[in-house]
PDB file of C-alpha atoms (C1' of nucleotides) in Angstrom:
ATOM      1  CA  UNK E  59       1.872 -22.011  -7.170  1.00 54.00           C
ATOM      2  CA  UNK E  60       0.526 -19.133  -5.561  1.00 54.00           C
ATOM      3  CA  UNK E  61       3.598 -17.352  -3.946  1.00 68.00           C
ATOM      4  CA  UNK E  62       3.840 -14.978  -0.522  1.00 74.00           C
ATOM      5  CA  UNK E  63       2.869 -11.339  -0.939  1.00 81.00           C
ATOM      6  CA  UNK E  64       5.372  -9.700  -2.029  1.00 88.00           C
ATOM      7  CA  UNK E  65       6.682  -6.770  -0.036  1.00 90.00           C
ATOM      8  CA  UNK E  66       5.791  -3.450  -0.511  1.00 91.00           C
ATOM      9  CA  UNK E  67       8.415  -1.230  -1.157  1.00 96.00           C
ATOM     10  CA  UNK E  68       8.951   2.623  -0.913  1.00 97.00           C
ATOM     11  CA  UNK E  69      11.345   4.738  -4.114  1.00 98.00           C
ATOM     12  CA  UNK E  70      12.932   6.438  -1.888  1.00 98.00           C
ATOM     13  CA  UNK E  71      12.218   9.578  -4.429  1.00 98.00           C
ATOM     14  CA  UNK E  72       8.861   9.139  -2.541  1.00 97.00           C
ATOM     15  CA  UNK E  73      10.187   9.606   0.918  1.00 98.00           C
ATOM     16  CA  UNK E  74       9.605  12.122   3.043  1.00 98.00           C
ATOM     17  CA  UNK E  75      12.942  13.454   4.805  1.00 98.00           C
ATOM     18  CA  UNK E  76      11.223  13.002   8.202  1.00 98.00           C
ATOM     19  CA  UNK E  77      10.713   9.709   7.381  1.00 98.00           C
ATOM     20  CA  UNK E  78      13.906   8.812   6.622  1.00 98.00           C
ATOM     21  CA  UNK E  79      15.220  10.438  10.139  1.00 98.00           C
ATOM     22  CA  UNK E  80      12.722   8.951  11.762  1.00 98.00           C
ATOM     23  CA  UNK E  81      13.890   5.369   9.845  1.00 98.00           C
ATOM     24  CA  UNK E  82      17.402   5.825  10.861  1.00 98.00           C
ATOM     25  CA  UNK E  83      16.952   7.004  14.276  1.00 98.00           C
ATOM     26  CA  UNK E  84      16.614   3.518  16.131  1.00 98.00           C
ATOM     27  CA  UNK E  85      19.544   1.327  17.505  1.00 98.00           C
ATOM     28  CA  UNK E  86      18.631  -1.808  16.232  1.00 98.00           C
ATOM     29  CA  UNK E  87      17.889  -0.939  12.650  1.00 98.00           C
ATOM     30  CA  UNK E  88      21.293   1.087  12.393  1.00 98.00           C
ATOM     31  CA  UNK E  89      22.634  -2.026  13.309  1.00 98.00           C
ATOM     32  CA  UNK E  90      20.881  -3.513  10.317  1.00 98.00           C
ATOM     33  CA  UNK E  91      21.854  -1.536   7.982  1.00 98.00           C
ATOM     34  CA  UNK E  92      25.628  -1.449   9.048  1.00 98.00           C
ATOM     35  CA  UNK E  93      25.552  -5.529   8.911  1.00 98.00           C
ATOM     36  CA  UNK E  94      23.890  -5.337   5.569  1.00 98.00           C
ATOM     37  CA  UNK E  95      26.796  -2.839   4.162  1.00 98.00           C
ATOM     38  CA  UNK E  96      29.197  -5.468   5.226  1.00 97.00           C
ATOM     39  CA  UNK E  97      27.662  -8.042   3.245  1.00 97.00           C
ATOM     40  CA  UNK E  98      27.251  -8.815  -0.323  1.00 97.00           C
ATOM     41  CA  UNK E  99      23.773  -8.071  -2.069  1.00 97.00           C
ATOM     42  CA  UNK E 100      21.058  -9.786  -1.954  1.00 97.00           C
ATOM     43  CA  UNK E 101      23.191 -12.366   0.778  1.00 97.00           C
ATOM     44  CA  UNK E 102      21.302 -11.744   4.091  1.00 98.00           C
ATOM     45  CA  UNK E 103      17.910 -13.421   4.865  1.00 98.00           C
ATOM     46  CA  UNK E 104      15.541 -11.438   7.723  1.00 98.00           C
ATOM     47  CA  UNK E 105      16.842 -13.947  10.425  1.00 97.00           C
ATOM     48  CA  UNK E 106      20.892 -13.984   9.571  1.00 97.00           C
ATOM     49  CA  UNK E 107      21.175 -10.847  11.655  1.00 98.00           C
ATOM     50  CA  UNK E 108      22.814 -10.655  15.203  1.00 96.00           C
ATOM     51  CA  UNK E 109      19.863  -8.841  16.701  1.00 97.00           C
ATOM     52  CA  UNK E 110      18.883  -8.329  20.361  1.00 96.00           C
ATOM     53  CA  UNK E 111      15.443  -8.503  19.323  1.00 97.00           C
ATOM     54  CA  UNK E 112      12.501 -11.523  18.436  1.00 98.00           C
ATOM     55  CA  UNK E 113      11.757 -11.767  15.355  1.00 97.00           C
ATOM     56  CA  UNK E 114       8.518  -9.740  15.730  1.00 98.00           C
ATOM     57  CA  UNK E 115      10.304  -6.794  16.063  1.00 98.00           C
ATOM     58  CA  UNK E 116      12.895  -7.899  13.858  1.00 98.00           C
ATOM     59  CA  UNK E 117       9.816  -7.952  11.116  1.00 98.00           C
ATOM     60  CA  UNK E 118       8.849  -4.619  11.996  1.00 98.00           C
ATOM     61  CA  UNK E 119      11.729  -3.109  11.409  1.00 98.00           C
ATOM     62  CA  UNK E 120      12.501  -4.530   8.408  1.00 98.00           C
ATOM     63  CA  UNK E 121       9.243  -2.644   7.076  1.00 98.00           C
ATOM     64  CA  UNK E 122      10.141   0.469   8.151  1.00 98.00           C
ATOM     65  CA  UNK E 123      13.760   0.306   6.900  1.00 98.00           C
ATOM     66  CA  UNK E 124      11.274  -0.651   3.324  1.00 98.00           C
ATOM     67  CA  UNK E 125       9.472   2.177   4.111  1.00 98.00           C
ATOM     68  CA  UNK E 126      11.903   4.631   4.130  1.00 98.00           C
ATOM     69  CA  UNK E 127      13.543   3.488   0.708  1.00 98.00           C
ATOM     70  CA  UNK E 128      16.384   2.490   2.379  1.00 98.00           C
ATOM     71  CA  UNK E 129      16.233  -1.658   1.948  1.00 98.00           C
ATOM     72  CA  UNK E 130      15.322  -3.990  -0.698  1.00 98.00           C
ATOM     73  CA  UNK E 131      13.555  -7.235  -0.376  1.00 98.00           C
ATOM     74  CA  UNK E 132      13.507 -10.134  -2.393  1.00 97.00           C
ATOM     75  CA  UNK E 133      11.385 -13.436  -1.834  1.00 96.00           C
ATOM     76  CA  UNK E 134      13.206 -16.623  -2.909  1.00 95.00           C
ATOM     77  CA  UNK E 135      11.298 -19.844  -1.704  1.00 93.00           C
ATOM     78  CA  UNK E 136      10.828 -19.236   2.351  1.00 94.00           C
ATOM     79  CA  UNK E 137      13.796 -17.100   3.007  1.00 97.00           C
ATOM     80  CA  UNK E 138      13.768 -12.738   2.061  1.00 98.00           C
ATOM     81  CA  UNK E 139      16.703 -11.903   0.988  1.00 98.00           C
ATOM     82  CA  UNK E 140      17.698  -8.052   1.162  1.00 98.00           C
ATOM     83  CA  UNK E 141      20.225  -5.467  -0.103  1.00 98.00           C
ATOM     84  CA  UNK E 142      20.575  -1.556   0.622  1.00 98.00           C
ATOM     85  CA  UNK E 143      19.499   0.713  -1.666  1.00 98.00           C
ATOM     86  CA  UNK E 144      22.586   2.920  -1.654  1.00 97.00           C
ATOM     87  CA  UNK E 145      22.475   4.237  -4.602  1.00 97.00           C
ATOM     88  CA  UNK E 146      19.082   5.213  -4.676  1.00 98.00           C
ATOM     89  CA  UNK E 147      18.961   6.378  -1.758  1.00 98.00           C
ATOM     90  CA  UNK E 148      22.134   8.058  -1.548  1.00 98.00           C
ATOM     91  CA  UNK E 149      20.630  10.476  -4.695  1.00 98.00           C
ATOM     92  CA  UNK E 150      17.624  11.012  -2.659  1.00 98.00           C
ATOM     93  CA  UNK E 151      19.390  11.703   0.336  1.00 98.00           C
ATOM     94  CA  UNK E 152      23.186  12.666   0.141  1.00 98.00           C
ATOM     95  CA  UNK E 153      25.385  11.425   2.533  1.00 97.00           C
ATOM     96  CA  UNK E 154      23.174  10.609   4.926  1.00 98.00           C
ATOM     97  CA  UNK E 155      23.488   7.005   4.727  1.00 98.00           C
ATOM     98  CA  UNK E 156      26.989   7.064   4.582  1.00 98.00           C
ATOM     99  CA  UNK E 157      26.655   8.839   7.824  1.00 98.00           C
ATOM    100  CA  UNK E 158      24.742   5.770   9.355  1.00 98.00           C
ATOM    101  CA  UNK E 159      27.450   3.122   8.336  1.00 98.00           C
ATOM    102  CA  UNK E 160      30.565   4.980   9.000  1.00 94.00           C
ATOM    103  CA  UNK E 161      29.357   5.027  12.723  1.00 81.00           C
ATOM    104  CA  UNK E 162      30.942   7.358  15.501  1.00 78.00           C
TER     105      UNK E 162
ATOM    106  CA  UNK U 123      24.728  40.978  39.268  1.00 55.00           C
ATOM    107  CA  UNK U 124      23.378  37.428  39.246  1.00 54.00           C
ATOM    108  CA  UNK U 125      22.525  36.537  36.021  1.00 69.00           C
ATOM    109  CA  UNK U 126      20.140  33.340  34.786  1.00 75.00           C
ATOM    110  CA  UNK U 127      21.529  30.470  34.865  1.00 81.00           C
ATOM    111  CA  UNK U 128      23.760  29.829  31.580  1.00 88.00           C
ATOM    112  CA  UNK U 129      22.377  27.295  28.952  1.00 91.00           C
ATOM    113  CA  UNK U 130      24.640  24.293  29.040  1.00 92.00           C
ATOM    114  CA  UNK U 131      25.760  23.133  25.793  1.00 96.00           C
ATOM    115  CA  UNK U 132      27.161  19.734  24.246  1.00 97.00           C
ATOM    116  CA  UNK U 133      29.764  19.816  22.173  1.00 98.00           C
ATOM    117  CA  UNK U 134      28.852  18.263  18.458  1.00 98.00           C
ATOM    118  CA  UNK U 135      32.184  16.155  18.752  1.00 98.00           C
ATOM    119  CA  UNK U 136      30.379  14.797  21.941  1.00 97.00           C
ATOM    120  CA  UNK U 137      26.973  13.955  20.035  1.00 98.00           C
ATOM    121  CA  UNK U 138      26.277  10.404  19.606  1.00 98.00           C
ATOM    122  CA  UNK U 139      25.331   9.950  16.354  1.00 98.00           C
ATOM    123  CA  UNK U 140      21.627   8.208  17.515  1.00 98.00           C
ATOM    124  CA  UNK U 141      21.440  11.672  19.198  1.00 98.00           C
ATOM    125  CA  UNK U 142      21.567  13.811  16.354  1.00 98.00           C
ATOM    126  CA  UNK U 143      19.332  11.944  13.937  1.00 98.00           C
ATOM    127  CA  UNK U 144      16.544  11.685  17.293  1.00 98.00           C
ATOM    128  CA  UNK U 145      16.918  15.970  17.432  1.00 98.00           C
ATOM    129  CA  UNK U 146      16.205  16.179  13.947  1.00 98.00           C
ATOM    130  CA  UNK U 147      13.723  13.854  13.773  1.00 98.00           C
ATOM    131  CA  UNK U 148      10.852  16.307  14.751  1.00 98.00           C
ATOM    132  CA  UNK U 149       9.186  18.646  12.561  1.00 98.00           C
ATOM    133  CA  UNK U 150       8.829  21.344  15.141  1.00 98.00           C
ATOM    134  CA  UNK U 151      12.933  20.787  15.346  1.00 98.00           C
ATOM    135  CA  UNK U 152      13.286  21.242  11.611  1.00 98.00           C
ATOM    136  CA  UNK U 153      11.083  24.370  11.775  1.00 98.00           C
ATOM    137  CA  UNK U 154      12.928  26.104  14.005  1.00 98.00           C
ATOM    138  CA  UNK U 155      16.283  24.961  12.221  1.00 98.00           C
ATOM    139  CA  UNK U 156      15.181  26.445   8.697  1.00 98.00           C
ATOM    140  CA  UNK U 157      13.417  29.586  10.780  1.00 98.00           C
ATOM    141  CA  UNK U 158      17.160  29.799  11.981  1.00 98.00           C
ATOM    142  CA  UNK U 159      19.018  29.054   8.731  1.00 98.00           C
ATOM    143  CA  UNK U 160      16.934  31.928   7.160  1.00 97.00           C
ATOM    144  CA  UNK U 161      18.008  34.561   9.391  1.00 97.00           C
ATOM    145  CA  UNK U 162      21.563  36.376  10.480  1.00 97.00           C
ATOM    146  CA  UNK U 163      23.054  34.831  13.756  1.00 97.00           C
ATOM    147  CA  UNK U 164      22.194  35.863  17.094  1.00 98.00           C
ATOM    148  CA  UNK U 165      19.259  37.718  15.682  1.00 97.00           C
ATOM    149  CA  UNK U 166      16.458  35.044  16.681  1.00 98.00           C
ATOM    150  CA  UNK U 167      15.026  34.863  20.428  1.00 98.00           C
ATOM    151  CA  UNK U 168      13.435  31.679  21.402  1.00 98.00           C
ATOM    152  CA  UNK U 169       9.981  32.682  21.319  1.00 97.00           C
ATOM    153  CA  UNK U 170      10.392  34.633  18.045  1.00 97.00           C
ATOM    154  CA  UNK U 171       9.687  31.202  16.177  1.00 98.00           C
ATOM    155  CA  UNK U 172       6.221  30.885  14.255  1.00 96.00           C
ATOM    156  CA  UNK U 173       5.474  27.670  15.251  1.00 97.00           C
ATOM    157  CA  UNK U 174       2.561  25.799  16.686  1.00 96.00           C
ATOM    158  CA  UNK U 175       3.431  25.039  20.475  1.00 98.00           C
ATOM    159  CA  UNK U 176       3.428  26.752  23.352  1.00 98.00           C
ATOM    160  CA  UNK U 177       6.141  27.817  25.228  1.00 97.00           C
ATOM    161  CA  UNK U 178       6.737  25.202  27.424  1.00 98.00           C
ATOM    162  CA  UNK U 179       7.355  22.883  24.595  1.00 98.00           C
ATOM    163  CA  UNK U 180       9.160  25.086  22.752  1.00 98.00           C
ATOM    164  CA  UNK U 181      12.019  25.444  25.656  1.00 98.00           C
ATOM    165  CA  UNK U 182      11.993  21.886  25.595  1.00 98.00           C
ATOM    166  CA  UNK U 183      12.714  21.625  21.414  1.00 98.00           C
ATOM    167  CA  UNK U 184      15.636  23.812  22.519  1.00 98.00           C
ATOM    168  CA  UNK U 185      17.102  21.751  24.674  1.00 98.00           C
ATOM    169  CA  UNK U 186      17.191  19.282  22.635  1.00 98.00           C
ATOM    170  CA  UNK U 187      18.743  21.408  20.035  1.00 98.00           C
ATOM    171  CA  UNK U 188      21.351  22.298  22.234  1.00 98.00           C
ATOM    172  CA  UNK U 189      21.897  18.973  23.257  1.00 98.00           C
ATOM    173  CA  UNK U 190      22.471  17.417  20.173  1.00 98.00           C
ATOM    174  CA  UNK U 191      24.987  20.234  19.345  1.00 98.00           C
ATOM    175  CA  UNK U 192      23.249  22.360  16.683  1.00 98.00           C
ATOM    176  CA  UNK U 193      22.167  25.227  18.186  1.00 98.00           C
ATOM    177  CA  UNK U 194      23.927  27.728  20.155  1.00 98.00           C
ATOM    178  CA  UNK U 195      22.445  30.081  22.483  1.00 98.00           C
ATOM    179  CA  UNK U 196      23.249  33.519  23.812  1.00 97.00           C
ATOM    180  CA  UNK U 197      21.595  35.182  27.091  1.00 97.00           C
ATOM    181  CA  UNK U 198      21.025  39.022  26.933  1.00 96.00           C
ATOM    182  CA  UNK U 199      18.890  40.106  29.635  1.00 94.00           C
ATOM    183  CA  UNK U 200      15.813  38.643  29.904  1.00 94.00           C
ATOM    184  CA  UNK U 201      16.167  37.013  26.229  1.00 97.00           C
ATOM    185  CA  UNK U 202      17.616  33.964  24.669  1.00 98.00           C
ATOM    186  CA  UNK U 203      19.408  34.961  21.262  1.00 98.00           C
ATOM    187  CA  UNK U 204      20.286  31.864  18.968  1.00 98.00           C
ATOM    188  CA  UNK U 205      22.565  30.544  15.860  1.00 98.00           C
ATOM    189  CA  UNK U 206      23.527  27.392  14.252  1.00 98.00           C
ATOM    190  CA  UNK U 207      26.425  25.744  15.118  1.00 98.00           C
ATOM    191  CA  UNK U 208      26.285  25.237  10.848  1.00 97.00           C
ATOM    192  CA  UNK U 209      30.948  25.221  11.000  1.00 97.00           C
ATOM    193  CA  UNK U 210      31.333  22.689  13.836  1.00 98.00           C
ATOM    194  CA  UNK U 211      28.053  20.676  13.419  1.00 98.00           C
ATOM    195  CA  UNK U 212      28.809  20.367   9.840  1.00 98.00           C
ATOM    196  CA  UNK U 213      32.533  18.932  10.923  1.00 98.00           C
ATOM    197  CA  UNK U 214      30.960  16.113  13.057  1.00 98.00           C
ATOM    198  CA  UNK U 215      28.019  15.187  10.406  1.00 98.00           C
ATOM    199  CA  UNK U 216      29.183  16.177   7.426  1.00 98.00           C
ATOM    200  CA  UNK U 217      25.924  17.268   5.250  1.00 97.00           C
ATOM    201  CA  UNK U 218      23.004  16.016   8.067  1.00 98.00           C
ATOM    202  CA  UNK U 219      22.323  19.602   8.759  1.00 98.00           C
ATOM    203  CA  UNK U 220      22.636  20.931   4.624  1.00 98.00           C
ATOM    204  CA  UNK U 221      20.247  17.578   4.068  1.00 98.00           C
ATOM    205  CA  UNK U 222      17.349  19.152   6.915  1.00 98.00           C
ATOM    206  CA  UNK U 223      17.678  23.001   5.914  1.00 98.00           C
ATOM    207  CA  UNK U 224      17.385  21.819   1.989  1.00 94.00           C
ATOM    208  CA  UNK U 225      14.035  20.565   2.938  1.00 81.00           C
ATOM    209  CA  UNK U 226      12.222  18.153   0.156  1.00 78.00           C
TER     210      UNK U 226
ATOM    211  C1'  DC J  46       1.945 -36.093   4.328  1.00 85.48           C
ATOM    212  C1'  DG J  47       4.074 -34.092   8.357  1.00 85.48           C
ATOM    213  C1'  DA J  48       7.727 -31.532  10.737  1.00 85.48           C
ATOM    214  C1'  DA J  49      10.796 -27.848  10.843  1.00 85.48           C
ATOM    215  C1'  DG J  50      12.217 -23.314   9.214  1.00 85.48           C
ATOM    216  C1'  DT J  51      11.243 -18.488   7.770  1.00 85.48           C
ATOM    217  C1'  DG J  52       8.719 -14.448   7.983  1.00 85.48           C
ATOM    218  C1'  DT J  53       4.212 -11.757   8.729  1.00 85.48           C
ATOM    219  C1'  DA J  54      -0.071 -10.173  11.291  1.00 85.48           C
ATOM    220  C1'  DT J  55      -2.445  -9.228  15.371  1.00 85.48           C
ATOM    221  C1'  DG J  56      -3.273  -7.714  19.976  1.00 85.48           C
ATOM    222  C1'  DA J  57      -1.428  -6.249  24.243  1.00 85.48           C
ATOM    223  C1'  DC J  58       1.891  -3.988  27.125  1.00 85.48           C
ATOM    224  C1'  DC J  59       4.884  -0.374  28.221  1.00 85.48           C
ATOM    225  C1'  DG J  60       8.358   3.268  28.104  1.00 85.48           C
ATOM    226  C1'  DT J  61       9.563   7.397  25.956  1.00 85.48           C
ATOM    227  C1'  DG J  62       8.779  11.761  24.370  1.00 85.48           C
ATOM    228  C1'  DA J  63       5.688  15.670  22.923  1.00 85.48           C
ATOM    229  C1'  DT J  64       2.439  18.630  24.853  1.00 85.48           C
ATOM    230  C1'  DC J  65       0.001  21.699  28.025  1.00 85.48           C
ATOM    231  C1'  DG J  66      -1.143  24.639  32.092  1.00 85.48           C
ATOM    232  C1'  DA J  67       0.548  26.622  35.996  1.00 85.48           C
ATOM    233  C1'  DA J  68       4.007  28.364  38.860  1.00 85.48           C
ATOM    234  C1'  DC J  69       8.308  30.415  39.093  1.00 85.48           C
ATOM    235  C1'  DA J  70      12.647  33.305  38.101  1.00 85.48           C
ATOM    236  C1'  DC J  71      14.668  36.947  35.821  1.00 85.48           C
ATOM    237  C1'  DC J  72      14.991  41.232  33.193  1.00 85.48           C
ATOM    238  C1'  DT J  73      13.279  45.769  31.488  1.00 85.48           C
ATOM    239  C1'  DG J  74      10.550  49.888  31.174  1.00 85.48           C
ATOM    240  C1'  DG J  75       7.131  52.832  33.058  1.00 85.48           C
TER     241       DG J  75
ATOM    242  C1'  DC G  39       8.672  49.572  42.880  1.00 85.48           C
ATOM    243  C1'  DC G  40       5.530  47.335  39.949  1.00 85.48           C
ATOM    244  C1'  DA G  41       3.682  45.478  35.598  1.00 85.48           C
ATOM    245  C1'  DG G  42       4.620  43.074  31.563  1.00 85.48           C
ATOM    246  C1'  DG G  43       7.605  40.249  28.863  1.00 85.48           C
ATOM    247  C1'  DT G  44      10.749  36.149  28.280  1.00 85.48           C
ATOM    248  C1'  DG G  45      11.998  31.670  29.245  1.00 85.48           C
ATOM    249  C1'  DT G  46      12.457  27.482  32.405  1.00 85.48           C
ATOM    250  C1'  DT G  47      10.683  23.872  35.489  1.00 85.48           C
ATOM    251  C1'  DC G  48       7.327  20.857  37.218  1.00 85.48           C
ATOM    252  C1'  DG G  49       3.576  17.611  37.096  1.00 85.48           C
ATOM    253  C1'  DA G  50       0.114  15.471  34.422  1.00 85.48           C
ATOM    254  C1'  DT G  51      -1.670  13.777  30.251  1.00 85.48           C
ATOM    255  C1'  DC G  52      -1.548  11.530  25.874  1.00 85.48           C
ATOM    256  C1'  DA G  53      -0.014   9.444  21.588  1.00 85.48           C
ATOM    257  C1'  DC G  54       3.244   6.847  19.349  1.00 85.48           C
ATOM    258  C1'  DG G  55       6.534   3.447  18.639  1.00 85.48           C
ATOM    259  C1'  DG G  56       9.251  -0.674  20.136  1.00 85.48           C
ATOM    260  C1'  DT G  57       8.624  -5.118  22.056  1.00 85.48           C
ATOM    261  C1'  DC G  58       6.736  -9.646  22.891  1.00 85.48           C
ATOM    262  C1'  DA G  59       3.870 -13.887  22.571  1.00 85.48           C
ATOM    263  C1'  DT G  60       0.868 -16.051  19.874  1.00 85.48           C
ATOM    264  C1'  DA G  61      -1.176 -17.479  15.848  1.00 85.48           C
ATOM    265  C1'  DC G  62      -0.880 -17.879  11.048  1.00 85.48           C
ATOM    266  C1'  DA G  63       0.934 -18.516   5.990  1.00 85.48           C
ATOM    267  C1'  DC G  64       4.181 -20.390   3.060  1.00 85.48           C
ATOM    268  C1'  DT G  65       8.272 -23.193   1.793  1.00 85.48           C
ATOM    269  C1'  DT G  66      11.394 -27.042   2.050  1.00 85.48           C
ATOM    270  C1'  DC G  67      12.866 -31.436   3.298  1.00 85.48           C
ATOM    271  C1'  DG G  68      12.518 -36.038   5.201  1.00 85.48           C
TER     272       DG G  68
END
DNA sequence: CGAAGTGTATGACCGTGATCGAACACCTGG
DNA sequence: CCAGGTGTTCGATCACGGTCATACACTTCG
């Protein structure tokens, strides 16, 4: 057996709002997160994401999107599967998110 | 006659969206914004702030302010007056602004 | 078992932005 | 007119964060 660490994850309750700004204020990860709203849970792996970036970075900012409460991440066999924490986060911080996806 | 050069100022319907979550994304910036939110308009001058930079950065923080749309500002001789832009602000990112003057 | 696929960790590089000191411009009050 | 106060600009410095290449761990499939 012995399976992959699984990922750390933030309740977004625990986040600090500068955090979360700080999160959200990046191109590529807004990009993210709008992709992932136009999925279905728990659908996308790390690497299904039209990204400008290597997969490094990709990594990277899937942590900090973890970080900041705003994505969850699920191991199955190789592949991480996520979802947004909308509701969760929505509580924590209202309407921001929304702001993020609806775009300009 | 002559006065100082006016403070230009961007519109919040001309505020990219990556723009306004980068200004707010500063706790020096949030500061000043609750400082702001806590007093009547046009009653603050830029260097009336208590906070922990000099002045140099502190003209900076307003011009980022003023860039991203949410802060005005008002010459009157050799002082800088300011007030949110709370109305139109609020119009272009509906409950960003309410989310940093709440606070944690 | 071995190869390919998926994601993380590490170290390095680099650009951006936050900061400061100093110099400058402008206004006001003696 | 001059001194002090207010704020900006400039140049330099510094830290932080985004990026990459590489190496590694784990899984799946042939």
């Amino acid at each position: 057996m012995s399976h992959r660490a699984a990922p750390e994850h933030t309740h977004p309750d625990d986040v600090p709002l500068l955090t979360a700004l700080s999160a959200l204020a990046d191109p590529v990860r807004i990009q993210i997160l709008r992709e992932l709203a136009g999925s279905q849970e728990w659908t996308r792996t790390c690497g299904s994401f039209d990204v400008d970036v290597r997969k490094a970075a990709l990594s990277h900012h899937f942590a900090v999107l973890r970080g900041a409460g705003v994505v969850e991440q699920k191991d199955e066999g190789a592949r991480r599967f996520n979802r947004l924490r909308g509701e969760e986060f929505g509580t924590r911080f209202p309407g921001l998110l929304e702001l993020v996806l609806r775009g300009d």
